[in-house]
Short mmCIF file of C-alpha atoms in Angstrom, two decimals:
data_model
loop_
_atom_site.label_atom_id
_atom_site.label_comp_id
_atom_site.label_asym_id
_atom_site.label_seq_id
_atom_site.Cartn_x
_atom_site.Cartn_y
_atom_site.Cartn_z
CA MET A 1 13.36 -55.91 -69.43
CA ILE A 2 11.63 -59.31 -69.68
CA LEU A 3 14.12 -60.71 -72.20
CA ARG A 4 17.09 -59.46 -70.19
CA THR A 5 15.74 -60.84 -66.92
CA PHE A 6 14.56 -64.20 -68.19
CA ARG A 7 17.23 -64.88 -70.82
CA TRP A 8 19.06 -67.48 -68.71
CA SER A 9 15.75 -69.18 -67.91
CA PHE A 10 14.92 -69.35 -71.62
CA LEU A 11 18.38 -70.74 -72.35
CA LEU A 12 18.14 -73.35 -69.60
CA THR A 13 14.70 -74.33 -70.92
CA LEU A 14 16.10 -74.99 -74.39
CA VAL A 15 19.07 -76.94 -73.00
CA GLY A 16 16.90 -78.91 -70.58
CA LEU A 17 14.34 -79.83 -73.21
CA ALA A 18 17.11 -80.87 -75.60
CA VAL A 19 18.70 -83.09 -72.95
CA ALA A 20 15.30 -84.57 -72.12
CA PHE A 21 14.69 -85.37 -75.79
CA VAL A 22 18.07 -87.09 -76.14
CA TYR A 23 17.70 -88.90 -72.83
CA ASP A 24 14.15 -90.14 -73.48
CA LYS A 25 12.94 -89.72 -77.04
CA GLY A 26 9.56 -91.12 -76.08
CA SER A 27 7.99 -88.84 -73.50
CA GLY A 28 10.92 -87.03 -71.92
CA LEU A 29 10.19 -83.71 -73.59
CA ALA A 30 6.56 -83.58 -72.45
CA LEU A 31 7.33 -84.79 -68.91
CA VAL A 32 10.01 -82.14 -68.37
CA ALA A 33 7.67 -79.40 -69.63
CA VAL A 34 4.86 -80.53 -67.30
CA LEU A 35 7.22 -80.72 -64.31
CA ALA A 36 8.55 -77.22 -65.00
CA ILE A 37 5.00 -75.84 -65.06
CA LEU A 38 4.21 -77.73 -61.84
CA GLU A 39 7.22 -76.21 -60.09
CA VAL A 40 6.37 -72.66 -61.16
CA SER A 41 2.73 -73.01 -60.10
CA LEU A 42 3.65 -74.40 -56.68
CA SER A 43 6.43 -71.88 -56.00
CA PHE A 44 5.10 -68.60 -57.41
CA ASP A 45 4.36 -67.32 -53.92
CA ASN A 46 7.96 -68.15 -53.06
CA ALA A 47 9.12 -65.64 -55.69
CA VAL A 48 7.00 -62.88 -54.15
CA VAL A 49 8.39 -63.48 -50.65
CA ASN A 50 11.94 -63.85 -51.97
CA ALA A 51 11.63 -60.54 -53.82
CA LYS A 52 10.58 -58.74 -50.64
CA VAL A 53 13.62 -60.07 -48.79
CA LEU A 54 16.05 -59.80 -51.72
CA ASP A 55 15.24 -56.11 -52.06
CA ARG A 56 16.70 -55.60 -48.57
CA MET A 57 19.96 -57.47 -49.19
CA ALA A 58 23.31 -55.88 -49.98
CA PRO A 59 24.41 -56.22 -53.65
CA PHE A 60 27.01 -58.90 -52.85
CA TRP A 61 24.49 -61.20 -51.19
CA GLN A 62 21.98 -60.58 -53.93
CA LYS A 63 24.55 -61.89 -56.40
CA ILE A 64 25.31 -64.89 -54.19
CA PHE A 65 21.61 -65.75 -53.97
CA LEU A 66 21.20 -65.47 -57.74
CA THR A 67 24.30 -67.53 -58.57
CA VAL A 68 25.27 -69.94 -55.82
CA GLY A 69 21.66 -70.09 -54.70
CA ILE A 70 20.54 -71.25 -58.14
CA ALA A 71 23.08 -74.09 -58.10
CA VAL A 72 21.85 -75.17 -54.68
CA ALA A 73 18.21 -74.96 -55.77
CA VAL A 74 18.62 -76.79 -59.09
CA PHE A 75 21.19 -79.44 -58.25
CA GLY A 76 20.98 -79.65 -54.49
CA MET A 77 17.24 -79.72 -53.83
CA ARG A 78 15.93 -81.09 -57.12
CA LEU A 79 18.55 -83.80 -57.77
CA LEU A 80 20.56 -84.61 -54.65
CA PHE A 81 17.88 -84.11 -51.99
CA PRO A 82 15.62 -87.02 -53.14
CA LEU A 83 18.66 -89.30 -53.35
CA VAL A 84 19.75 -88.32 -49.82
CA ILE A 85 16.25 -88.97 -48.46
CA VAL A 86 16.09 -92.39 -50.08
CA GLY A 87 19.64 -93.17 -48.96
CA VAL A 88 18.89 -92.30 -45.34
CA THR A 89 15.56 -94.16 -45.37
CA ALA A 90 16.96 -97.33 -46.95
CA LYS A 91 20.44 -96.98 -45.41
CA LEU A 92 22.08 -96.79 -48.82
CA GLY A 93 25.03 -94.82 -50.13
CA PRO A 94 24.55 -92.02 -52.68
CA VAL A 95 25.68 -94.19 -55.60
CA GLU A 96 23.43 -97.05 -54.53
CA ALA A 97 20.48 -94.69 -54.14
CA PHE A 98 21.08 -93.28 -57.63
CA ASP A 99 21.33 -96.80 -59.06
CA LEU A 100 18.08 -97.69 -57.30
CA ALA A 101 16.38 -94.62 -58.81
CA LEU A 102 17.43 -95.61 -62.32
CA ASN A 103 16.90 -99.36 -62.15
CA ASP A 104 14.09 -99.85 -59.60
CA PRO A 105 11.93 -96.70 -59.76
CA SER A 106 8.94 -98.34 -58.05
CA ARG A 107 10.94 -99.11 -54.89
CA TYR A 108 12.58 -95.68 -55.10
CA HIS A 109 9.14 -94.06 -55.20
CA HIS A 110 7.96 -96.23 -52.31
CA LEU A 111 10.90 -95.15 -50.14
CA MET A 112 10.25 -91.49 -50.94
CA ASN A 113 6.60 -91.91 -49.93
CA ASP A 114 7.66 -93.54 -46.66
CA ALA A 115 9.81 -90.51 -45.86
CA TYR A 116 7.20 -87.95 -46.91
CA PRO A 117 5.46 -87.49 -43.51
CA MET A 118 8.75 -86.35 -41.96
CA ILE A 119 9.56 -84.12 -44.95
CA ALA A 120 6.07 -82.56 -44.87
CA ALA A 121 6.27 -81.99 -41.12
CA PHE A 122 9.60 -80.14 -41.40
CA GLY A 123 8.63 -78.02 -44.40
CA GLY A 124 5.07 -77.44 -43.19
CA MET A 125 6.18 -76.16 -39.79
CA PHE A 126 8.87 -73.90 -41.27
CA LEU A 127 6.32 -72.32 -43.62
CA LEU A 128 3.68 -72.14 -40.89
CA MET A 129 6.07 -70.18 -38.66
CA LEU A 130 6.76 -67.80 -41.55
CA PHE A 131 3.03 -67.30 -42.11
CA LEU A 132 2.20 -66.82 -38.43
CA ASP A 133 5.04 -64.34 -37.92
CA PHE A 134 3.52 -62.25 -40.71
CA VAL A 135 -0.18 -62.35 -39.80
CA PHE A 136 0.43 -61.77 -36.07
CA GLU A 137 2.50 -58.65 -36.85
CA GLU A 138 1.06 -55.13 -37.14
CA HIS A 139 1.19 -53.73 -40.71
CA ASP A 140 0.50 -50.26 -42.03
CA VAL A 141 -1.36 -51.77 -44.98
CA ARG A 142 -3.91 -54.56 -44.57
CA TRP A 143 -5.44 -56.66 -47.31
CA LEU A 144 -8.08 -58.75 -45.49
CA GLU A 145 -8.96 -56.13 -42.89
CA TRP A 146 -11.63 -58.25 -41.19
CA VAL A 147 -9.16 -61.00 -40.30
CA GLU A 148 -5.75 -59.30 -40.32
CA ARG A 149 -6.72 -56.62 -37.79
CA PRO A 150 -7.85 -59.07 -35.02
CA LEU A 151 -4.88 -61.35 -35.74
CA ALA A 152 -2.47 -58.41 -35.32
CA ARG A 153 -4.24 -57.47 -32.08
CA ILE A 154 -3.87 -60.92 -30.49
CA GLY A 155 -0.39 -61.17 -31.98
CA LYS A 156 0.82 -58.79 -29.25
CA LEU A 157 0.95 -61.86 -27.01
CA ASP A 158 4.62 -62.81 -26.84
CA GLN A 159 5.67 -65.97 -28.73
CA LEU A 160 2.15 -66.58 -30.02
CA PRO A 161 3.43 -67.98 -33.38
CA VAL A 162 5.39 -70.64 -31.47
CA VAL A 163 2.35 -71.49 -29.36
CA VAL A 164 0.03 -71.84 -32.36
CA ALA A 165 2.57 -73.75 -34.46
CA GLY A 166 3.45 -76.09 -31.59
CA GLY A 167 -0.21 -76.79 -30.88
CA SER A 168 -0.86 -77.49 -34.58
CA LEU A 169 2.06 -79.91 -34.71
CA ALA A 170 0.88 -81.76 -31.60
CA LEU A 171 -2.60 -82.05 -33.12
CA VAL A 172 -1.29 -83.38 -36.42
CA ALA A 173 1.12 -85.84 -34.80
CA GLY A 174 -1.50 -87.06 -32.34
CA LEU A 175 -4.46 -87.45 -34.68
CA TRP A 176 -3.13 -88.25 -38.12
CA ALA A 177 0.44 -89.44 -38.17
CA GLU A 178 1.13 -93.17 -38.20
CA HIS A 179 4.65 -92.49 -36.95
CA SER A 180 3.84 -89.64 -34.60
CA GLY A 181 7.27 -89.61 -32.95
CA GLU A 182 9.18 -89.05 -36.19
CA VAL A 183 6.66 -86.46 -37.36
CA MET A 184 6.90 -84.61 -34.06
CA ILE A 185 10.71 -84.53 -34.19
CA SER A 186 10.74 -83.35 -37.83
CA GLY A 187 8.16 -80.65 -37.13
CA VAL A 188 10.07 -79.36 -34.11
CA LEU A 189 13.24 -79.25 -36.22
CA GLY A 190 11.36 -77.17 -38.79
CA MET A 191 10.31 -74.71 -36.10
CA VAL A 192 13.79 -74.62 -34.57
CA THR A 193 15.37 -74.00 -37.98
CA TYR A 194 13.11 -71.02 -38.61
CA ILE A 195 13.65 -69.54 -35.14
CA LEU A 196 17.42 -70.11 -35.32
CA VAL A 197 17.93 -68.48 -38.71
CA ASN A 198 15.66 -65.59 -37.75
CA GLY A 199 17.49 -65.11 -34.45
CA LEU A 200 20.92 -65.27 -36.05
CA GLY A 201 19.85 -62.67 -38.60
CA GLU A 202 18.80 -60.33 -35.81
CA LEU A 203 21.95 -61.02 -33.80
CA PHE A 204 24.33 -60.15 -36.62
CA SER A 205 22.33 -57.32 -38.16
CA GLU A 206 24.03 -53.96 -38.48
CA PRO A 207 23.10 -51.31 -35.86
CA GLU A 208 21.82 -48.91 -38.53
CA ASP A 209 19.52 -51.65 -39.78
CA VAL A 210 18.04 -51.96 -36.31
CA ALA A 211 17.39 -48.23 -36.26
CA ASP A 212 15.59 -48.45 -39.60
CA GLU A 213 13.46 -51.41 -38.57
CA ALA A 214 10.65 -49.32 -37.07
CA ALA A 215 10.23 -47.47 -40.36
CA ASP A 216 9.84 -50.63 -42.44
CA ALA A 217 6.92 -53.04 -42.52
CA ARG A 218 8.16 -56.44 -41.54
CA SER A 219 8.27 -59.02 -44.31
CA GLY A 220 7.53 -62.09 -42.19
CA GLY A 221 11.13 -63.26 -42.53
CA PRO A 222 14.25 -62.39 -40.57
CA SER A 223 13.81 -58.88 -39.24
CA ALA A 224 16.26 -55.97 -39.08
CA LEU A 225 18.05 -57.01 -42.25
CA ALA A 226 17.61 -54.02 -44.53
CA LEU A 227 20.54 -54.08 -46.97
CA ALA A 228 22.11 -56.78 -44.82
CA THR A 229 25.84 -57.26 -45.16
CA GLY A 230 28.46 -59.54 -43.64
CA LYS A 231 27.13 -62.14 -41.25
CA ALA A 232 23.62 -60.68 -41.41
CA GLY A 233 23.65 -61.09 -45.19
CA PHE A 234 24.89 -64.66 -44.87
CA PHE A 235 22.10 -65.66 -42.52
CA LEU A 236 19.53 -63.94 -44.68
CA PHE A 237 20.90 -65.91 -47.64
CA LEU A 238 20.68 -69.06 -45.53
CA TYR A 239 17.10 -68.19 -44.63
CA LEU A 240 16.16 -67.84 -48.30
CA GLU A 241 17.76 -71.19 -49.13
CA VAL A 242 15.84 -72.96 -46.36
CA LEU A 243 12.66 -71.21 -47.50
CA ASP A 244 13.25 -72.40 -51.05
CA ALA A 245 13.87 -75.91 -49.76
CA SER A 246 10.60 -75.85 -47.82
CA PHE A 247 8.73 -74.85 -50.96
CA SER A 248 10.50 -77.45 -53.07
CA PHE A 249 9.58 -80.39 -50.80
CA ASP A 250 6.05 -80.43 -52.13
CA GLY A 251 7.15 -80.13 -55.73
CA VAL A 252 9.77 -82.90 -55.44
CA ILE A 253 7.32 -85.33 -53.92
CA GLY A 254 4.50 -84.32 -56.27
CA ALA A 255 6.81 -84.86 -59.23
CA PHE A 256 6.69 -88.62 -58.63
CA ALA A 257 3.06 -88.60 -59.71
CA ILE A 258 4.35 -87.57 -63.15
CA SER A 259 7.69 -89.40 -63.41
CA THR A 260 9.94 -91.53 -61.19
CA ASP A 261 13.06 -90.92 -63.28
CA PRO A 262 15.45 -88.73 -61.21
CA ILE A 263 16.99 -87.19 -64.35
CA ILE A 264 13.62 -86.13 -65.75
CA ILE A 265 12.54 -84.79 -62.35
CA ALA A 266 15.77 -82.82 -61.92
CA LEU A 267 15.49 -81.32 -65.41
CA GLY A 268 11.83 -80.31 -65.04
CA LEU A 269 12.03 -78.94 -61.52
CA GLY A 270 15.37 -77.29 -62.24
CA ILE A 271 13.87 -75.33 -65.16
CA GLY A 272 10.95 -74.31 -62.96
CA ALA A 273 13.30 -73.21 -60.16
CA MET A 274 15.25 -71.06 -62.62
CA TYR A 275 12.06 -69.25 -63.67
CA ILE A 276 11.20 -68.60 -60.02
CA ARG A 277 14.63 -67.02 -59.51
CA SER A 278 14.23 -64.89 -62.63
CA LEU A 279 10.75 -63.85 -61.54
CA THR A 280 12.19 -62.81 -58.18
CA VAL A 281 14.69 -60.54 -59.95
CA TYR A 282 11.94 -59.12 -62.16
CA LEU A 283 9.78 -58.24 -59.17
CA VAL A 284 12.74 -56.46 -57.52
CA ARG A 285 13.69 -54.52 -60.65
CA LYS A 286 10.14 -53.39 -61.37
CA GLY A 287 9.36 -52.53 -57.77
CA THR A 288 6.18 -54.57 -58.15
CA LEU A 289 5.70 -55.15 -54.42
CA HIS A 290 5.75 -51.40 -53.81
CA GLU A 291 3.28 -50.77 -56.61
CA TYR A 292 0.88 -53.63 -55.82
CA VAL A 293 0.88 -53.44 -52.05
CA TYR A 294 -1.34 -56.46 -51.36
CA LEU A 295 0.87 -58.94 -53.22
CA GLU A 296 3.02 -59.56 -50.17
CA HIS A 297 -0.09 -60.29 -48.12
CA GLY A 298 -1.44 -62.65 -50.77
CA ALA A 299 1.89 -64.48 -50.92
CA HIS A 300 1.93 -65.04 -47.16
CA TRP A 301 -1.66 -66.26 -47.13
CA ALA A 302 -0.65 -68.63 -49.95
CA ILE A 303 2.24 -69.80 -47.77
CA GLY A 304 -0.21 -70.44 -44.95
CA ALA A 305 -2.39 -72.47 -47.32
CA LEU A 306 0.64 -74.46 -48.51
CA ALA A 307 1.72 -75.13 -44.92
CA ALA A 308 -1.79 -76.39 -44.09
CA CYS A 309 -1.80 -78.62 -47.18
CA MET A 310 1.58 -80.09 -46.25
CA LEU A 311 0.43 -80.88 -42.72
CA VAL A 312 -2.82 -82.43 -43.95
CA SER A 313 -0.89 -84.46 -46.53
CA ILE A 314 0.95 -86.26 -43.74
CA ALA A 315 -2.07 -88.54 -43.46
CA HIS A 316 -4.21 -87.70 -46.51
CA HIS A 317 -3.11 -87.11 -50.08
CA VAL A 318 -3.63 -83.52 -51.23
CA PRO A 319 -3.71 -83.13 -55.04
CA GLU A 320 -0.98 -80.95 -56.48
CA TRP A 321 -3.55 -78.98 -58.49
CA LEU A 322 -5.29 -78.00 -55.24
CA THR A 323 -2.06 -76.85 -53.59
CA GLY A 324 -0.96 -74.88 -56.64
CA GLY A 325 -4.46 -73.56 -57.28
CA LEU A 326 -4.86 -72.20 -53.76
CA GLY A 327 -1.55 -70.37 -53.94
CA ALA A 328 -2.15 -68.96 -57.40
CA GLY A 329 -5.72 -67.97 -56.52
CA LEU A 330 -4.71 -66.04 -53.44
CA ILE A 331 -1.94 -64.18 -55.25
CA ILE A 332 -4.21 -63.32 -58.19
CA ALA A 333 -6.85 -62.07 -55.75
CA ALA A 334 -4.23 -59.92 -53.98
CA PHE A 335 -3.04 -58.54 -57.31
CA VAL A 336 -6.57 -57.65 -58.41
CA SER A 337 -7.24 -56.02 -55.03
CA SER A 338 -4.06 -53.97 -55.43
CA VAL A 339 -5.10 -52.79 -58.89
CA LEU A 340 -8.54 -51.78 -57.62
CA ARG A 341 -6.97 -49.98 -54.66
CA ASN A 342 -4.66 -48.02 -56.95
CA ARG A 343 -7.55 -47.01 -59.20
CA THR A 344 -9.90 -45.95 -56.41
CA SER A 345 -7.17 -43.95 -54.68
CA GLY A 346 -6.66 -41.96 -57.85
CA GLU A 347 -2.92 -41.95 -57.26
CA THR A 348 -0.17 -43.15 -59.54
CA PRO A 349 1.76 -45.86 -57.67
CA THR A 350 5.36 -44.99 -57.04
CA VAL A 351 8.24 -47.30 -56.39
CA GLU A 352 9.92 -46.70 -53.06
CA VAL A 353 13.62 -46.69 -53.80
CA GLY A 354 15.56 -47.63 -50.71
CA PRO A 355 19.19 -46.96 -49.93
CA GLY A 356 21.51 -48.58 -52.42
CA ARG A 357 18.69 -49.49 -54.80
CA ASP A 358 20.50 -48.22 -57.90
CA ALA A 359 23.58 -50.19 -56.99
CA ASP A 360 21.45 -53.24 -56.36
CA GLU A 361 19.91 -53.02 -59.81
CA ASP A 362 23.31 -52.70 -61.46
CA ASN A 363 24.48 -55.78 -59.63
CA LEU A 364 21.32 -57.69 -60.49
CA HIS A 365 21.99 -56.87 -64.13
CA SER A 366 25.55 -58.10 -63.82
CA THR A 367 24.45 -61.52 -62.58
CA GLY A 368 22.96 -62.22 -66.00
CA VAL A 369 19.92 -63.84 -64.43
#
């Protein structure tokens, strides 16, 4: 199972490390390895959330996410996105931005740092909305009973996630941000993006999915999208891509503390992104989220921690080890709690196989991921 699921990740690792060695015989190999580990540590919670949503997608859109989505994640976000940011900031063309990255890495890094407050505001608000939508929703299973129960109770107030997120953004922009106007606009765009993709998913969801919604615990993402097809599947795919982008912002910026070479960064983060995709598939195949019921909760609390770190980092540097450590710690704690729950209950955990699950697994196998 592990070899079959991760074989393309292993292959990409070998190819990436070989390219890094040829490209930079000095330290390229070590830098790419460190960047890959950084990406996995920062985005592990992303895999858990993706698995929850991917399990509800129709086979066709699962394949699209695991093929086209990988290309977007590896080449789009890890290679092209930094160049676009620098190009927009410095008013340069793509070729000029790439030339700047290769020949003047210090200025390239400086321009990326100048743009970071806006990037962090967008990604932080998108992730914060995702977190708030989850914790303010009623769930059949609760991990942190003492805090999740009161949050679900007050979450009955309509549009409370928007109120809390908007208030947090106003506080950050007013107290910390040097360029409060740009930060405010970027943060609002992050909120609007989340609300828009969520709303479009609901609008185009199939009627039978709506009927099944009451029977399913919400995942904190677009609702009413069980085994989404057609337009609903497309917007769920779009949601996952934006979610991946929001997670990758922190990794892309943090990578500059290790290397300013865009090729090295793309190789390292691309390998890490591939492992996250493979881990997502593994979690779906094994039914891990059904077996360890608190993992989803831990992942969303990790998302909340990441969102808070991104908002704080607008004005104050937050070490990457702290961001990654918080996320990993919360997920490990949720996993341990799930194991203890399963043991004390005296029941053997069973995987809840939803409609079309067998077909989904066959299609996941056929992707070769």
